[in-house]
Amino acid sequence: MLAVRMAAFGAPATATLEDLPTPEPGKGEVRVAMRAAGVNYPDLLVMTGAYQHKPPLPFTPGKELAGVVDAVGAGVRGLEVGDRVMVQVEYGAFAEQVIATEAQCFRIPDGMSFVDAAAMGLVYQTGWFALFDRARMAPGDVVLVLGATGGVGLATIQIAKAMGAGTVLAGVSTMSKAQAALDAGADHVIDLSVENLRDGLREQVMAVTDGHGADVCIDPLGGDPFDAAMRALAWCGRMVVVGFAAGRIPVVKANYLLVKNIEVSGLQWSDYRDRTPDRMREAQADIFRLHAEGKLSPHVMERFSLDRVADAMAVIEERRVTGKVVLER
Ligand SMILES: NC(=O)c1ccc[n+]([C@@H]2O[C@H](COP(=O)([O-])OP(=O)(O)OC[C@H]3O[C@@H](n4cnc5c(N)ncnc54)[C@H](OP(=O)(O)O)[C@@H]3O)[C@@H](O)[C@H]2O)c1
């Protein structure tokens, strides 16, 4: 079977496609024939060696896929050969066949394509846990989503809107992509490319919320957008740290939390996947239900074959992505 391989940490262009022996599932595991694999910003971090968990070398990158179960190990109770599943793994998804535990597999609803299923895992789960477990989003809340046109951003906008947020604000730096955020359900676009972001972000948020501010901010960027968004929170506002795509890890002064009655929390999606699989199953069921009701729809901007993994990663690396990029067989 063909698999993308990294012999050393480095640029995605150093990845090779290798023919490896067919893997066999162990106890409690299944083998899934991959049909589509979601490409994510964290894959870039893993490949370049910048991610918090580094796989042993050589390794196959990729955190999510959708496909068909084609072999079942001993002790597996809930899956059979032929079942269509979406799978979340730590790494290894960019391959024709992937081994996963039963807990890492989610049945794909009838009628959902493999490409859509591969795009409805990691980023939607991240948005879901950020909004509900970390920010305790309530109906009517003003929700500000930074990095709004990326994978996490568009998914989070859709979930917030579907679950009753009052006003959803999309923080966008590449304004040519702003329409995608509005199409996903955002009520207003907040321009993060303004010259004086420190004041400019706050002014824009206050202008469209009658001076209320953001009850919730979901931040995959860090850096200057984080600092500016902290000043745009409402009384008792909740900021969730999701990532640092803007490059700088911000520092929070504790007195600021006290004076403004605000809180900052962090989200590590993979911890929910590994520590609370039942809660993750609830989240994914909710995501698939909202999709069936027509309230969520993954935005897949481009598909690539497995041998073009470097081109797919370049879309993410060069900040050209809107929504999701998917590898396909
Ligand atoms: N904590 C977790 O568990 C978790 C889970 C998933 C992802 N993440 C992290 O969340 C971040 C976003 O992930 P994603 O999948 O949404 O990424 P993505 O699809 O590549 O989108 C990132 C978006 O951020 C915006 N951005 C603004 N400033 C940027 C900069 N200096 N460099 C790059 N992008 C910039 C870009 O949109 P505009 O140009 O339109 O602003 C870009 O499209 C990443 O840091 C990722 O590692 C964390």
PDB file of N, CA, C and O and ligand atoms in Angstrom, residues 39-43 45 51-52 122-123 126 146-154 171-175 177-178 192 219-221 225 241-247 266-271 315-324, ligand 1:
ATOM      1  N   VAL A  39      -6.669  17.480   5.407  1.00  0.00           N
ATOM      2  CA  VAL A  39      -5.358  18.107   5.632  1.00  0.00           C
ATOM      3  C   VAL A  39      -5.570  19.247   6.616  1.00  0.00           C
ATOM      4  O   VAL A  39      -6.504  20.037   6.461  1.00  0.00           O
ATOM      5  N   ASN A  40      -4.718  19.318   7.624  1.00  0.00           N
ATOM      6  CA  ASN A  40      -4.900  20.318   8.685  1.00  0.00           C
ATOM      7  C   ASN A  40      -3.604  21.065   8.977  1.00  0.00           C
ATOM      8  O   ASN A  40      -2.509  20.521   8.788  1.00  0.00           O
ATOM      9  N   TYR A  41      -3.754  22.270   9.479  1.00  0.00           N
ATOM     10  CA  TYR A  41      -2.594  23.075   9.879  1.00  0.00           C
ATOM     11  C   TYR A  41      -1.684  22.295  10.830  1.00  0.00           C
ATOM     12  O   TYR A  41      -0.455  22.321  10.669  1.00  0.00           O
ATOM     13  N   PRO A  42      -2.243  21.560  11.815  1.00  0.00           N
ATOM     14  CA  PRO A  42      -1.345  20.794  12.701  1.00  0.00           C
ATOM     15  C   PRO A  42      -0.486  19.763  11.952  1.00  0.00           C
ATOM     16  O   PRO A  42       0.609  19.426  12.432  1.00  0.00           O
ATOM     17  N   ASP A  43      -0.897  19.287  10.758  1.00  0.00           N
ATOM     18  CA  ASP A  43      -0.047  18.372   9.980  1.00  0.00           C
ATOM     19  C   ASP A  43       1.261  19.065   9.590  1.00  0.00           C
ATOM     20  O   ASP A  43       2.325  18.438   9.562  1.00  0.00           O
ATOM     21  N   LEU A  45       2.685  21.396  11.329  1.00  0.00           N
ATOM     22  CA  LEU A  45       3.515  21.457  12.542  1.00  0.00           C
ATOM     23  C   LEU A  45       4.179  20.102  12.800  1.00  0.00           C
ATOM     24  O   LEU A  45       5.353  20.031  13.171  1.00  0.00           O
ATOM     25  N   TYR A  51       5.401  20.392  16.307  1.00  0.00           N
ATOM     26  CA  TYR A  51       4.202  20.004  17.057  1.00  0.00           C
ATOM     27  C   TYR A  51       4.589  19.512  18.448  1.00  0.00           C
ATOM     28  O   TYR A  51       5.696  19.020  18.664  1.00  0.00           O
ATOM     29  N   GLN A  52       3.617  19.597  19.387  1.00  0.00           N
ATOM     30  CA  GLN A  52       3.910  19.201  20.773  1.00  0.00           C
ATOM     31  C   GLN A  52       4.221  17.704  20.916  1.00  0.00           C
ATOM     32  O   GLN A  52       5.003  17.313  21.768  1.00  0.00           O
ATOM     33  N   LEU A 122     -11.772  16.820  12.622  1.00  0.00           N
ATOM     34  CA  LEU A 122     -10.889  17.598  13.492  1.00  0.00           C
ATOM     35  C   LEU A 122     -11.323  19.059  13.690  1.00  0.00           C
ATOM     36  O   LEU A 122     -11.429  19.531  14.821  1.00  0.00           O
ATOM     37  N   VAL A 123     -11.580  19.763  12.595  1.00  0.00           N
ATOM     38  CA  VAL A 123     -11.865  21.195  12.772  1.00  0.00           C
ATOM     39  C   VAL A 123     -13.237  21.432  13.414  1.00  0.00           C
ATOM     40  O   VAL A 123     -13.401  22.365  14.218  1.00  0.00           O
ATOM     41  N   THR A 126     -12.903  20.572  17.069  1.00  0.00           N
ATOM     42  CA  THR A 126     -12.178  21.657  17.748  1.00  0.00           C
ATOM     43  C   THR A 126     -13.133  22.815  18.043  1.00  0.00           C
ATOM     44  O   THR A 126     -13.176  23.336  19.169  1.00  0.00           O
ATOM     45  N   LEU A 146     -11.679  34.301  15.398  1.00  0.00           N
ATOM     46  CA  LEU A 146     -10.506  34.797  14.663  1.00  0.00           C
ATOM     47  C   LEU A 146     -10.045  33.701  13.697  1.00  0.00           C
ATOM     48  O   LEU A 146     -10.440  32.547  13.803  1.00  0.00           O
ATOM     49  N   GLY A 147      -9.175  34.055  12.733  1.00  0.00           N
ATOM     50  CA  GLY A 147      -8.758  33.065  11.720  1.00  0.00           C
ATOM     51  C   GLY A 147      -9.975  32.487  11.033  1.00  0.00           C
ATOM     52  O   GLY A 147     -10.030  31.298  10.708  1.00  0.00           O
ATOM     53  N   ALA A 148     -10.961  33.350  10.797  1.00  0.00           N
ATOM     54  CA  ALA A 148     -12.323  32.895  10.482  1.00  0.00           C
ATOM     55  C   ALA A 148     -12.458  32.168   9.160  1.00  0.00           C
ATOM     56  O   ALA A 148     -13.403  31.407   8.977  1.00  0.00           O
ATOM     57  N   THR A 149     -11.535  32.377   8.227  1.00  0.00           N
ATOM     58  CA  THR A 149     -11.697  31.722   6.923  1.00  0.00           C
ATOM     59  C   THR A 149     -10.930  30.407   6.836  1.00  0.00           C
ATOM     60  O   THR A 149     -11.003  29.714   5.827  1.00  0.00           O
ATOM     61  N   GLY A 150     -10.179  30.059   7.899  1.00  0.00           N
ATOM     62  CA  GLY A 150      -9.446  28.791   7.905  1.00  0.00           C
ATOM     63  C   GLY A 150     -10.360  27.629   8.267  1.00  0.00           C
ATOM     64  O   GLY A 150     -11.581  27.787   8.420  1.00  0.00           O
ATOM     65  N   GLY A 151      -9.759  26.445   8.412  1.00  0.00           N
ATOM     66  CA  GLY A 151     -10.538  25.242   8.701  1.00  0.00           C
ATOM     67  C   GLY A 151     -11.290  25.359  10.009  1.00  0.00           C
ATOM     68  O   GLY A 151     -12.522  25.180  10.063  1.00  0.00           O
ATOM     69  N   VAL A 152     -10.581  25.672  11.089  1.00  0.00           N
ATOM     70  CA  VAL A 152     -11.229  25.802  12.398  1.00  0.00           C
ATOM     71  C   VAL A 152     -12.210  26.968  12.375  1.00  0.00           C
ATOM     72  O   VAL A 152     -13.326  26.868  12.901  1.00  0.00           O
ATOM     73  N   GLY A 153     -11.819  28.074  11.752  1.00  0.00           N
ATOM     74  CA  GLY A 153     -12.645  29.279  11.756  1.00  0.00           C
ATOM     75  C   GLY A 153     -14.008  29.060  11.120  1.00  0.00           C
ATOM     76  O   GLY A 153     -15.048  29.334  11.736  1.00  0.00           O
ATOM     77  N   LEU A 154     -14.040  28.552   9.894  1.00  0.00           N
ATOM     78  CA  LEU A 154     -15.332  28.374   9.215  1.00  0.00           C
ATOM     79  C   LEU A 154     -16.212  27.366   9.953  1.00  0.00           C
ATOM     80  O   LEU A 154     -17.420  27.556  10.076  1.00  0.00           O
ATOM     81  N   GLY A 171     -13.332  37.354  12.326  1.00  0.00           N
ATOM     82  CA  GLY A 171     -12.076  38.102  12.237  1.00  0.00           C
ATOM     83  C   GLY A 171     -11.258  37.588  11.065  1.00  0.00           C
ATOM     84  O   GLY A 171     -10.821  36.445  11.053  1.00  0.00           O
ATOM     85  N   VAL A 172     -11.071  38.443  10.066  1.00  0.00           N
ATOM     86  CA  VAL A 172     -10.436  38.021   8.814  1.00  0.00           C
ATOM     87  C   VAL A 172      -9.257  38.940   8.508  1.00  0.00           C
ATOM     88  O   VAL A 172      -9.392  40.162   8.577  1.00  0.00           O
ATOM     89  N   SER A 173      -8.102  38.364   8.133  1.00  0.00           N
ATOM     90  CA  SER A 173      -6.970  39.225   7.756  1.00  0.00           C
ATOM     91  C   SER A 173      -6.822  39.348   6.248  1.00  0.00           C
ATOM     92  O   SER A 173      -6.344  40.356   5.753  1.00  0.00           O
ATOM     93  N   THR A 174      -7.182  38.300   5.510  1.00  0.00           N
ATOM     94  CA  THR A 174      -7.115  38.371   4.044  1.00  0.00           C
ATOM     95  C   THR A 174      -8.526  38.685   3.569  1.00  0.00           C
ATOM     96  O   THR A 174      -9.366  37.788   3.433  1.00  0.00           O
ATOM     97  N   MET A 175      -8.796  39.986   3.334  1.00  0.00           N
ATOM     98  CA  MET A 175     -10.180  40.407   3.118  1.00  0.00           C
ATOM     99  C   MET A 175     -10.800  39.826   1.853  1.00  0.00           C
ATOM    100  O   MET A 175     -12.022  39.740   1.741  1.00  0.00           O
ATOM    101  N   LYS A 177     -10.992  36.902   1.219  1.00  0.00           N
ATOM    102  CA  LYS A 177     -11.651  35.640   1.599  1.00  0.00           C
ATOM    103  C   LYS A 177     -12.891  35.885   2.479  1.00  0.00           C
ATOM    104  O   LYS A 177     -13.534  34.933   2.917  1.00  0.00           O
ATOM    105  N   ALA A 178     -13.195  37.154   2.750  1.00  0.00           N
ATOM    106  CA  ALA A 178     -14.229  37.463   3.744  1.00  0.00           C
ATOM    107  C   ALA A 178     -15.592  36.874   3.398  1.00  0.00           C
ATOM    108  O   ALA A 178     -16.354  36.472   4.286  1.00  0.00           O
ATOM    109  N   LEU A 192      -9.025  42.289  10.341  1.00  0.00           N
ATOM    110  CA  LEU A 192      -7.825  42.189  11.183  1.00  0.00           C
ATOM    111  C   LEU A 192      -6.599  42.784  10.494  1.00  0.00           C
ATOM    112  O   LEU A 192      -5.505  42.749  11.038  1.00  0.00           O
ATOM    113  N   ASP A 219      -9.868  31.779  19.431  1.00  0.00           N
ATOM    114  CA  ASP A 219      -8.670  32.344  18.814  1.00  0.00           C
ATOM    115  C   ASP A 219      -7.650  31.303  18.347  1.00  0.00           C
ATOM    116  O   ASP A 219      -6.854  30.816  19.154  1.00  0.00           O
ATOM    117  N   PRO A 220      -7.607  31.010  17.050  1.00  0.00           N
ATOM    118  CA  PRO A 220      -6.567  30.108  16.542  1.00  0.00           C
ATOM    119  C   PRO A 220      -5.294  30.855  16.121  1.00  0.00           C
ATOM    120  O   PRO A 220      -4.392  30.245  15.560  1.00  0.00           O
ATOM    121  N   LEU A 221      -5.197  32.170  16.377  1.00  0.00           N
ATOM    122  CA  LEU A 221      -4.106  32.975  15.834  1.00  0.00           C
ATOM    123  C   LEU A 221      -3.032  33.360  16.840  1.00  0.00           C
ATOM    124  O   LEU A 221      -1.845  33.339  16.538  1.00  0.00           O
ATOM    125  N   PRO A 225      -3.564  39.699  17.021  1.00  0.00           N
ATOM    126  CA  PRO A 225      -5.032  39.546  17.073  1.00  0.00           C
ATOM    127  C   PRO A 225      -5.528  39.133  18.458  1.00  0.00           C
ATOM    128  O   PRO A 225      -6.570  39.604  18.916  1.00  0.00           O
ATOM    129  N   VAL A 241      -7.975  29.960  23.821  1.00  0.00           N
ATOM    130  CA  VAL A 241      -6.727  29.864  23.048  1.00  0.00           C
ATOM    131  C   VAL A 241      -6.722  28.527  22.300  1.00  0.00           C
ATOM    132  O   VAL A 241      -6.735  27.465  22.920  1.00  0.00           O
ATOM    133  N   VAL A 242      -6.723  28.604  20.961  1.00  0.00           N
ATOM    134  CA  VAL A 242      -6.770  27.381  20.149  1.00  0.00           C
ATOM    135  C   VAL A 242      -5.465  27.163  19.386  1.00  0.00           C
ATOM    136  O   VAL A 242      -5.056  26.033  19.126  1.00  0.00           O
ATOM    137  N   GLY A 243      -4.787  28.231  19.012  1.00  0.00           N
ATOM    138  CA  GLY A 243      -3.556  28.061  18.247  1.00  0.00           C
ATOM    139  C   GLY A 243      -2.830  29.379  18.053  1.00  0.00           C
ATOM    140  O   GLY A 243      -3.293  30.434  18.516  1.00  0.00           O
ATOM    141  N   PHE A 244      -1.692  29.291  17.360  1.00  0.00           N
ATOM    142  CA  PHE A 244      -0.813  30.452  17.227  1.00  0.00           C
ATOM    143  C   PHE A 244      -0.400  30.649  15.765  1.00  0.00           C
ATOM    144  O   PHE A 244       0.778  30.856  15.462  1.00  0.00           O
ATOM    145  N   ALA A 245      -1.387  30.571  14.863  1.00  0.00           N
ATOM    146  CA  ALA A 245      -1.066  30.679  13.433  1.00  0.00           C
ATOM    147  C   ALA A 245      -0.417  32.015  13.095  1.00  0.00           C
ATOM    148  O   ALA A 245       0.318  32.118  12.118  1.00  0.00           O
ATOM    149  N   ALA A 246      -0.653  33.056  13.929  1.00  0.00           N
ATOM    150  CA  ALA A 246      -0.045  34.359  13.655  1.00  0.00           C
ATOM    151  C   ALA A 246       1.423  34.391  14.091  1.00  0.00           C
ATOM    152  O   ALA A 246       2.121  35.360  13.827  1.00  0.00           O
ATOM    153  N   GLY A 247       1.882  33.353  14.762  1.00  0.00           N
ATOM    154  CA  GLY A 247       3.312  33.214  15.009  1.00  0.00           C
ATOM    155  C   GLY A 247       3.798  33.512  16.411  1.00  0.00           C
ATOM    156  O   GLY A 247       4.763  32.913  16.862  1.00  0.00           O
ATOM    157  N   GLY A 266      -7.644  27.364  27.604  1.00  0.00           N
ATOM    158  CA  GLY A 266      -6.973  26.775  26.443  1.00  0.00           C
ATOM    159  C   GLY A 266      -7.699  25.529  25.995  1.00  0.00           C
ATOM    160  O   GLY A 266      -8.397  24.877  26.780  1.00  0.00           O
ATOM    161  N   LEU A 267      -7.554  25.214  24.725  1.00  0.00           N
ATOM    162  CA  LEU A 267      -8.172  23.990  24.192  1.00  0.00           C
ATOM    163  C   LEU A 267      -7.107  23.123  23.531  1.00  0.00           C
ATOM    164  O   LEU A 267      -6.367  23.600  22.666  1.00  0.00           O
ATOM    165  N   GLN A 268      -7.035  21.859  23.945  1.00  0.00           N
ATOM    166  CA  GLN A 268      -6.201  20.870  23.259  1.00  0.00           C
ATOM    167  C   GLN A 268      -7.156  19.783  22.779  1.00  0.00           C
ATOM    168  O   GLN A 268      -7.557  18.916  23.549  1.00  0.00           O
ATOM    169  N   TRP A 269      -7.510  19.840  21.493  1.00  0.00           N
ATOM    170  CA  TRP A 269      -8.508  18.922  20.938  1.00  0.00           C
ATOM    171  C   TRP A 269      -8.134  17.450  21.145  1.00  0.00           C
ATOM    172  O   TRP A 269      -8.974  16.622  21.511  1.00  0.00           O
ATOM    173  N   SER A 270      -6.851  17.108  20.944  1.00  0.00           N
ATOM    174  CA  SER A 270      -6.475  15.682  20.971  1.00  0.00           C
ATOM    175  C   SER A 270      -6.635  15.088  22.369  1.00  0.00           C
ATOM    176  O   SER A 270      -6.836  13.880  22.507  1.00  0.00           O
ATOM    177  N   ASP A 271      -6.573  15.927  23.409  1.00  0.00           N
ATOM    178  CA  ASP A 271      -6.806  15.415  24.768  1.00  0.00           C
ATOM    179  C   ASP A 271      -8.243  14.908  24.910  1.00  0.00           C
ATOM    180  O   ASP A 271      -8.483  13.888  25.543  1.00  0.00           O
ATOM    181  N   VAL A 315      -0.957  24.928   0.234  1.00  0.00           N
ATOM    182  CA  VAL A 315      -2.164  25.775   0.325  1.00  0.00           C
ATOM    183  C   VAL A 315      -2.324  26.276   1.760  1.00  0.00           C
ATOM    184  O   VAL A 315      -2.675  27.433   1.998  1.00  0.00           O
ATOM    185  N   ILE A 316      -2.042  25.385   2.724  1.00  0.00           N
ATOM    186  CA  ILE A 316      -2.131  25.763   4.141  1.00  0.00           C
ATOM    187  C   ILE A 316      -0.967  26.701   4.500  1.00  0.00           C
ATOM    188  O   ILE A 316      -1.167  27.771   5.088  1.00  0.00           O
ATOM    189  N   GLU A 317       0.244  26.278   4.110  1.00  0.00           N
ATOM    190  CA  GLU A 317       1.460  27.011   4.505  1.00  0.00           C
ATOM    191  C   GLU A 317       1.467  28.430   3.947  1.00  0.00           C
ATOM    192  O   GLU A 317       1.900  29.369   4.616  1.00  0.00           O
ATOM    193  N   GLU A 318       0.961  28.581   2.713  1.00  0.00           N
ATOM    194  CA  GLU A 318       1.004  29.897   2.060  1.00  0.00           C
ATOM    195  C   GLU A 318      -0.256  30.710   2.346  1.00  0.00           C
ATOM    196  O   GLU A 318      -0.515  31.711   1.695  1.00  0.00           O
ATOM    197  N   ARG A 319      -1.071  30.221   3.275  1.00  0.00           N
ATOM    198  CA  ARG A 319      -2.233  30.968   3.763  1.00  0.00           C
ATOM    199  C   ARG A 319      -3.255  31.223   2.666  1.00  0.00           C
ATOM    200  O   ARG A 319      -3.944  32.237   2.658  1.00  0.00           O
ATOM    201  N   ARG A 320      -3.318  30.280   1.701  1.00  0.00           N
ATOM    202  CA  ARG A 320      -4.291  30.404   0.620  1.00  0.00           C
ATOM    203  C   ARG A 320      -5.583  29.683   0.945  1.00  0.00           C
ATOM    204  O   ARG A 320      -6.554  29.771   0.216  1.00  0.00           O
ATOM    205  N   VAL A 321      -5.594  28.932   2.074  1.00  0.00           N
ATOM    206  CA  VAL A 321      -6.742  28.062   2.341  1.00  0.00           C
ATOM    207  C   VAL A 321      -7.998  28.849   2.723  1.00  0.00           C
ATOM    208  O   VAL A 321      -7.934  29.852   3.416  1.00  0.00           O
ATOM    209  N   THR A 322      -9.123  28.368   2.217  1.00  0.00           N
ATOM    210  CA  THR A 322     -10.437  28.780   2.706  1.00  0.00           C
ATOM    211  C   THR A 322     -11.132  27.482   3.078  1.00  0.00           C
ATOM    212  O   THR A 322     -11.356  26.639   2.214  1.00  0.00           O
ATOM    213  N   GLY A 323     -11.435  27.285   4.362  1.00  0.00           N
ATOM    214  CA  GLY A 323     -12.042  26.023   4.792  1.00  0.00           C
ATOM    215  C   GLY A 323     -11.033  24.891   4.778  1.00  0.00           C
ATOM    216  O   GLY A 323     -10.000  24.981   5.422  1.00  0.00           O
ATOM    217  N   LYS A 324     -11.325  23.835   3.976  1.00  0.00           N
ATOM    218  CA  LYS A 324     -10.524  22.613   4.054  1.00  0.00           C
ATOM    219  C   LYS A 324      -9.893  22.210   2.731  1.00  0.00           C
ATOM    220  O   LYS A 324     -10.443  22.461   1.664  1.00  0.00           O
TER     221      LYS A 324
HETATM  222  N1  LIG B   1      -5.764  23.458  19.941  1.00  0.00           N
HETATM  223  C1  LIG B   1      -6.154  22.527  19.116  1.00  0.00           C
HETATM  224  O1  LIG B   1      -6.502  21.441  19.520  1.00  0.00           O
HETATM  225  C2  LIG B   1      -6.133  22.826  17.654  1.00  0.00           C
HETATM  226  C3  LIG B   1      -6.892  22.076  16.742  1.00  0.00           C
HETATM  227  C4  LIG B   1      -6.872  22.446  15.389  1.00  0.00           C
HETATM  228  C5  LIG B   1      -6.082  23.519  14.975  1.00  0.00           C
HETATM  229  N2  LIG B   1      -5.350  24.189  15.894  1.00  0.00           N
HETATM  230  C6  LIG B   1      -4.528  25.350  15.515  1.00  0.00           C
HETATM  231  O2  LIG B   1      -5.394  26.389  15.079  1.00  0.00           O
HETATM  232  C7  LIG B   1      -4.728  27.174  14.113  1.00  0.00           C
HETATM  233  C8  LIG B   1      -5.622  27.291  12.878  1.00  0.00           C
HETATM  234  O3  LIG B   1      -5.856  25.995  12.346  1.00  0.00           O
HETATM  235  P1  LIG B   1      -6.686  25.855  10.999  1.00  0.00           P
HETATM  236  O4  LIG B   1      -6.802  24.403  10.727  1.00  0.00           O
HETATM  237  O5  LIG B   1      -7.889  26.675  11.036  1.00  0.00           O
HETATM  238  O6  LIG B   1      -5.636  26.512   9.975  1.00  0.00           O
HETATM  239  P2  LIG B   1      -5.893  27.040   8.482  1.00  0.00           P
HETATM  240  O7  LIG B   1      -7.022  26.298   7.889  1.00  0.00           O
HETATM  241  O8  LIG B   1      -4.585  27.025   7.815  1.00  0.00           O
HETATM  242  O9  LIG B   1      -6.385  28.543   8.717  1.00  0.00           O
HETATM  243  C9  LIG B   1      -5.615  29.494   9.414  1.00  0.00           C
HETATM  244  C10 LIG B   1      -6.099  30.864   9.037  1.00  0.00           C
HETATM  245  O10 LIG B   1      -5.586  31.813   9.934  1.00  0.00           O
HETATM  246  C11 LIG B   1      -5.469  33.071   9.277  1.00  0.00           C
HETATM  247  N3  LIG B   1      -4.209  33.726   9.596  1.00  0.00           N
HETATM  248  C12 LIG B   1      -4.107  34.971  10.101  1.00  0.00           C
HETATM  249  N4  LIG B   1      -2.850  35.286  10.314  1.00  0.00           N
HETATM  250  C13 LIG B   1      -2.118  34.260   9.910  1.00  0.00           C
HETATM  251  C14 LIG B   1      -0.732  34.036   9.824  1.00  0.00           C
HETATM  252  N5  LIG B   1       0.164  34.954  10.235  1.00  0.00           N
HETATM  253  N6  LIG B   1      -0.298  32.872   9.327  1.00  0.00           N
HETATM  254  C15 LIG B   1      -1.170  31.953   8.889  1.00  0.00           C
HETATM  255  N7  LIG B   1      -2.516  32.118   8.939  1.00  0.00           N
HETATM  256  C16 LIG B   1      -2.983  33.266   9.446  1.00  0.00           C
HETATM  257  C17 LIG B   1      -5.560  32.798   7.781  1.00  0.00           C
HETATM  258  O11 LIG B   1      -6.798  33.338   7.297  1.00  0.00           O
HETATM  259  P3  LIG B   1      -6.890  34.896   6.906  1.00  0.00           P
HETATM  260  O12 LIG B   1      -5.675  35.237   6.102  1.00  0.00           O
HETATM  261  O13 LIG B   1      -8.168  35.058   6.184  1.00  0.00           O
HETATM  262  O14 LIG B   1      -6.938  35.632   8.207  1.00  0.00           O
HETATM  263  C18 LIG B   1      -5.598  31.295   7.660  1.00  0.00           C
HETATM  264  O15 LIG B   1      -6.455  30.877   6.635  1.00  0.00           O
HETATM  265  C19 LIG B   1      -3.384  26.519  13.863  1.00  0.00           C
HETATM  266  O16 LIG B   1      -2.415  27.162  14.648  1.00  0.00           O
HETATM  267  C20 LIG B   1      -3.595  25.097  14.349  1.00  0.00           C
HETATM  268  O17 LIG B   1      -2.392  24.497  14.767  1.00  0.00           O
HETATM  269  C21 LIG B   1      -5.359  23.867  17.200  1.00  0.00           C
END
